[in-house]
Amino acid sequence: MRVRSFIPFLIAILLTLGLFYSDSISLGIPGEWSWQRIPFTGPSVLFGAIVAGLILAAYLLLVVWGHARISDCRRGELIAWLTGLVIASLTWSFYLQDSPPAEYSLSKAPFVLYYKGSSGYFTEANTNIKNVATYLSEYETKMEGGDVLHEGTHPPGLPLFYRSLIWLCDTWPGLQSFLFETQPASFQIACEIIAETTALTPDPLTSRDRAVLWLATLITLLASALTVIPLFLLAHEFCSRRISWQVVAFWPLIPAALIFQPKSDALYSVLAVSFLYCWVAAWRRKSAACFILAGLLIWSGLFLTLAFLPVALCAVLYSLLSAWKQRAETTPHQFPWKRLFAAAGWSLLGFAVPLILCAILFQLNLPRVWILNLQNHAGFYDEYPRTYWKWLLLNPLEISLSIGLPVIWLVLKSLCRRPDPDLTPGSHHATSVYPLLYSCLLVLGLLWLSGKNMGEAARLWLIFLPWFLLMTIPVWQLCQQQFEDSQEQPPSSLRQQTFWIGALVAQAIVCVATVFRITGFHFPPG
């Protein structure tokens, strides 16, 4: 691998450091929205970077070893490797979360989850949900209140999620004790501050509350780490195990997946990618069961947030583009309407059953709730005006930095590569992934032009960030093809991995630099 291949990664690192570590550059639009920088403290940052380097070395050893083994291993070993990747992702994430200065470490978690201004779902569950059935039956009326922030723009899934955690901790005292005892010092200190400030209020922070907040933090961290499993399976629909492994190894190194913990946005990626995997697998295998499961998953997502609407649109576009591709490959040219109608029918069945059950059992009119959520969200920019054209220019840079510029470079290389028309349709080659990649790009483009995220796009687009890793598949296909066509037979395994390892190292440096410098929350903890 030529040295010049790594120059873009070096440039990506330098650009990231220059933007984040220069106080003269605003990270947003002044007067509208800007991300805040964590104060730079040299000695602690240096120590944290050294420890991060050691953890990264262990992570690289795992993924390189897995890359060498995963191609021909049996299913049991494959499951073990994916489990190891999840554990490694959790370890990396947990350490980086607790590395910045005290007020920006895991101590942020209780403040983010407890106070209504930053999310409010725990407060809603703890104070307003006395009876789940009554709460759901009155939810439509609650949405008619017109709140344009968290409460009015979301379906009832998140408050019920926290209500479930409260029930678990109330029902199982042993679980509550375990959670209380396993909290890190930074988390405990933050809880003590909240307990002191709420001691004289009607709802002081209790030991049970601390356990619930810590459980929610752990679940969010785990959900983000588990994203590697459906992402691997989805990538494997279009490429080999080795390339799928190369793709998912970048997910733990995505900065946005770390700096926005433990916000609920970090919960969504695993569910969204699982839905896309089920949909793609159903389409490729003509599986009614997978379509029904996909319908259930998209309903579950929309029960949490309307951010799943673009994910559903992406799946529909994938089927349409795949159907068009199939039409072009058949003689005579016939559009597969029957296949499309079958996909729509089975997925709507999976979607409609829980929708109807909610209406019958709880008198919850979810379609009406969703309409009210959209109306309330539209009112956000009436109260908090933003300049459309400024954010139109800024959002691509914000998203690029939230993903990491090394990954963005890989995406650009992939998209600049023309699909090879000689590859066999349906085989595990890069061309078969293009209908999905074009669907992702079209949805992302529509979202960008819509102006729905004029501020906080890095957090609100967290659900879509795994798509960018899928867009790197053609790069790894090209690297593999180049080595297969080289005169060296067989090519050196280490040579094959050099470019990939270099990309991982560059992405990790960018990830650490971002987490140590940028905070995703606009309040001073404590």
PDB file of N, CA, C and O in Angstrom, residues 480-510:
ATOM      1  N   GLN A 480      -9.917  -5.417  -1.947  1.00  0.00           N
ATOM      2  CA  GLN A 480      -9.814  -6.867  -2.051  1.00  0.00           C
ATOM      3  C   GLN A 480      -9.545  -7.294  -3.491  1.00  0.00           C
ATOM      4  O   GLN A 480      -8.712  -8.173  -3.750  1.00  0.00           O
ATOM      5  N   GLN A 481     -10.251  -6.667  -4.427  1.00  0.00           N
ATOM      6  CA  GLN A 481     -10.078  -7.008  -5.836  1.00  0.00           C
ATOM      7  C   GLN A 481      -8.669  -6.682  -6.316  1.00  0.00           C
ATOM      8  O   GLN A 481      -8.060  -7.441  -7.080  1.00  0.00           O
ATOM      9  N   GLN A 482      -8.125  -5.551  -5.856  1.00  0.00           N
ATOM     10  CA  GLN A 482      -6.779  -5.163  -6.260  1.00  0.00           C
ATOM     11  C   GLN A 482      -5.740  -6.178  -5.791  1.00  0.00           C
ATOM     12  O   GLN A 482      -4.805  -6.512  -6.523  1.00  0.00           O
ATOM     13  N   PHE A 483      -5.894  -6.689  -4.574  1.00  0.00           N
ATOM     14  CA  PHE A 483      -4.952  -7.679  -4.079  1.00  0.00           C
ATOM     15  C   PHE A 483      -5.136  -9.027  -4.779  1.00  0.00           C
ATOM     16  O   PHE A 483      -4.169  -9.746  -5.023  1.00  0.00           O
ATOM     17  N   GLU A 484      -6.383  -9.366  -5.100  1.00  0.00           N
ATOM     18  CA  GLU A 484      -6.616 -10.617  -5.817  1.00  0.00           C
ATOM     19  C   GLU A 484      -6.026 -10.576  -7.222  1.00  0.00           C
ATOM     20  O   GLU A 484      -5.604 -11.607  -7.763  1.00  0.00           O
ATOM     21  N   ASP A 485      -5.990  -9.383  -7.822  1.00  0.00           N
ATOM     22  CA  ASP A 485      -5.453  -9.236  -9.180  1.00  0.00           C
ATOM     23  C   ASP A 485      -3.952  -8.987  -9.189  1.00  0.00           C
ATOM     24  O   ASP A 485      -3.344  -8.932 -10.268  1.00  0.00           O
ATOM     25  N   SER A 486      -3.343  -8.800  -8.009  1.00  0.00           N
ATOM     26  CA  SER A 486      -1.915  -8.519  -7.952  1.00  0.00           C
ATOM     27  C   SER A 486      -1.117  -9.769  -8.304  1.00  0.00           C
ATOM     28  O   SER A 486      -1.609 -10.897  -8.274  1.00  0.00           O
ATOM     29  N   GLN A 487       0.141  -9.570  -8.629  1.00  0.00           N
ATOM     30  CA  GLN A 487       0.987 -10.691  -9.029  1.00  0.00           C
ATOM     31  C   GLN A 487       1.403 -11.540  -7.845  1.00  0.00           C
ATOM     32  O   GLN A 487       1.797 -12.684  -8.012  1.00  0.00           O
ATOM     33  N   GLU A 488       1.339 -10.983  -6.676  1.00  0.00           N
ATOM     34  CA  GLU A 488       1.709 -11.745  -5.475  1.00  0.00           C
ATOM     35  C   GLU A 488       0.617 -12.751  -5.165  1.00  0.00           C
ATOM     36  O   GLU A 488      -0.527 -12.402  -4.909  1.00  0.00           O
ATOM     37  N   GLN A 489       0.927 -14.040  -5.178  1.00  0.00           N
ATOM     38  CA  GLN A 489      -0.059 -15.085  -4.954  1.00  0.00           C
ATOM     39  C   GLN A 489       0.398 -16.025  -3.830  1.00  0.00           C
ATOM     40  O   GLN A 489       1.426 -16.687  -3.950  1.00  0.00           O
ATOM     41  N   PRO A 490      -0.355 -16.167  -2.724  1.00  0.00           N
ATOM     42  CA  PRO A 490      -1.475 -15.301  -2.379  1.00  0.00           C
ATOM     43  C   PRO A 490      -0.964 -13.996  -1.779  1.00  0.00           C
ATOM     44  O   PRO A 490       0.155 -13.960  -1.281  1.00  0.00           O
ATOM     45  N   PRO A 491      -1.736 -12.927  -1.793  1.00  0.00           N
ATOM     46  CA  PRO A 491      -1.274 -11.663  -1.231  1.00  0.00           C
ATOM     47  C   PRO A 491      -1.071 -11.772   0.271  1.00  0.00           C
ATOM     48  O   PRO A 491      -1.752 -12.524   0.952  1.00  0.00           O
ATOM     49  N   SER A 492      -0.125 -11.021   0.765  1.00  0.00           N
ATOM     50  CA  SER A 492       0.150 -11.017   2.198  1.00  0.00           C
ATOM     51  C   SER A 492      -1.078 -10.542   2.967  1.00  0.00           C
ATOM     52  O   SER A 492      -1.689  -9.526   2.630  1.00  0.00           O
ATOM     53  N   SER A 493      -1.441 -11.277   4.020  1.00  0.00           N
ATOM     54  CA  SER A 493      -2.595 -10.893   4.827  1.00  0.00           C
ATOM     55  C   SER A 493      -2.388  -9.526   5.467  1.00  0.00           C
ATOM     56  O   SER A 493      -3.299  -8.714   5.544  1.00  0.00           O
ATOM     57  N   LEU A 494      -1.148  -9.264   5.933  1.00  0.00           N
ATOM     58  CA  LEU A 494      -0.862  -7.975   6.564  1.00  0.00           C
ATOM     59  C   LEU A 494      -0.966  -6.848   5.547  1.00  0.00           C
ATOM     60  O   LEU A 494      -1.493  -5.775   5.838  1.00  0.00           O
ATOM     61  N   ARG A 495      -0.462  -7.069   4.333  1.00  0.00           N
ATOM     62  CA  ARG A 495      -0.561  -6.053   3.284  1.00  0.00           C
ATOM     63  C   ARG A 495      -2.019  -5.758   2.963  1.00  0.00           C
ATOM     64  O   ARG A 495      -2.405  -4.620   2.710  1.00  0.00           O
ATOM     65  N   GLN A 496      -2.835  -6.801   2.947  1.00  0.00           N
ATOM     66  CA  GLN A 496      -4.249  -6.605   2.666  1.00  0.00           C
ATOM     67  C   GLN A 496      -4.900  -5.682   3.684  1.00  0.00           C
ATOM     68  O   GLN A 496      -5.798  -4.923   3.353  1.00  0.00           O
ATOM     69  N   GLN A 497      -4.449  -5.760   4.925  1.00  0.00           N
ATOM     70  CA  GLN A 497      -5.114  -5.044   6.008  1.00  0.00           C
ATOM     71  C   GLN A 497      -4.495  -3.677   6.311  1.00  0.00           C
ATOM     72  O   GLN A 497      -5.041  -2.936   7.121  1.00  0.00           O
ATOM     73  N   THR A 498      -3.369  -3.339   5.682  1.00  0.00           N
ATOM     74  CA  THR A 498      -2.653  -2.108   6.037  1.00  0.00           C
ATOM     75  C   THR A 498      -3.521  -0.872   5.870  1.00  0.00           C
ATOM     76  O   THR A 498      -3.590  -0.014   6.764  1.00  0.00           O
ATOM     77  N   PHE A 499      -4.193  -0.742   4.728  1.00  0.00           N
ATOM     78  CA  PHE A 499      -5.026   0.429   4.477  1.00  0.00           C
ATOM     79  C   PHE A 499      -6.181   0.501   5.470  1.00  0.00           C
ATOM     80  O   PHE A 499      -6.511   1.566   5.997  1.00  0.00           O
ATOM     81  N   TRP A 500      -6.789  -0.643   5.736  1.00  0.00           N
ATOM     82  CA  TRP A 500      -7.910  -0.710   6.677  1.00  0.00           C
ATOM     83  C   TRP A 500      -7.466  -0.331   8.085  1.00  0.00           C
ATOM     84  O   TRP A 500      -8.125   0.460   8.769  1.00  0.00           O
ATOM     85  N   ILE A 501      -6.322  -0.873   8.526  1.00  0.00           N
ATOM     86  CA  ILE A 501      -5.815  -0.555   9.864  1.00  0.00           C
ATOM     87  C   ILE A 501      -5.479   0.928   9.962  1.00  0.00           C
ATOM     88  O   ILE A 501      -5.780   1.584  10.969  1.00  0.00           O
ATOM     89  N   GLY A 502      -4.863   1.474   8.906  1.00  0.00           N
ATOM     90  CA  GLY A 502      -4.566   2.901   8.906  1.00  0.00           C
ATOM     91  C   GLY A 502      -5.822   3.743   9.015  1.00  0.00           C
ATOM     92  O   GLY A 502      -5.845   4.754   9.740  1.00  0.00           O
ATOM     93  N   ALA A 503      -6.875   3.334   8.318  1.00  0.00           N
ATOM     94  CA  ALA A 503      -8.141   4.057   8.397  1.00  0.00           C
ATOM     95  C   ALA A 503      -8.736   3.971   9.797  1.00  0.00           C
ATOM     96  O   ALA A 503      -9.273   4.959  10.322  1.00  0.00           O
ATOM     97  N   LEU A 504      -8.641   2.794  10.426  1.00  0.00           N
ATOM     98  CA  LEU A 504      -9.153   2.630  11.786  1.00  0.00           C
ATOM     99  C   LEU A 504      -8.396   3.508  12.772  1.00  0.00           C
ATOM    100  O   LEU A 504      -9.002   4.136  13.652  1.00  0.00           O
ATOM    101  N   VAL A 505      -7.071   3.552  12.638  1.00  0.00           N
ATOM    102  CA  VAL A 505      -6.261   4.370  13.550  1.00  0.00           C
ATOM    103  C   VAL A 505      -6.606   5.852  13.389  1.00  0.00           C
ATOM    104  O   VAL A 505      -6.787   6.582  14.379  1.00  0.00           O
ATOM    105  N   ALA A 506      -6.725   6.291  12.133  1.00  0.00           N
ATOM    106  CA  ALA A 506      -7.079   7.695  11.894  1.00  0.00           C
ATOM    107  C   ALA A 506      -8.456   8.016  12.470  1.00  0.00           C
ATOM    108  O   ALA A 506      -8.657   9.066  13.094  1.00  0.00           O
ATOM    109  N   GLN A 507      -9.415   7.110  12.281  1.00  0.00           N
ATOM    110  CA  GLN A 507     -10.758   7.318  12.808  1.00  0.00           C
ATOM    111  C   GLN A 507     -10.743   7.342  14.330  1.00  0.00           C
ATOM    112  O   GLN A 507     -11.455   8.146  14.958  1.00  0.00           O
ATOM    113  N   ALA A 508      -9.946   6.487  14.944  1.00  0.00           N
ATOM    114  CA  ALA A 508      -9.868   6.452  16.410  1.00  0.00           C
ATOM    115  C   ALA A 508      -9.283   7.754  16.951  1.00  0.00           C
ATOM    116  O   ALA A 508      -9.742   8.277  17.974  1.00  0.00           O
ATOM    117  N   ILE A 509      -8.256   8.287  16.287  1.00  0.00           N
ATOM    118  CA  ILE A 509      -7.659   9.558  16.721  1.00  0.00           C
ATOM    119  C   ILE A 509      -8.696  10.672  16.656  1.00  0.00           C
ATOM    120  O   ILE A 509      -8.834  11.488  17.585  1.00  0.00           O
ATOM    121  N   VAL A 510      -9.436  10.709  15.566  1.00  0.00           N
ATOM    122  CA  VAL A 510     -10.490  11.714  15.411  1.00  0.00           C
ATOM    123  C   VAL A 510     -11.568  11.530  16.481  1.00  0.00           C
ATOM    124  O   VAL A 510     -12.071  12.505  17.055  1.00  0.00           O
TER     125      VAL A 510
END
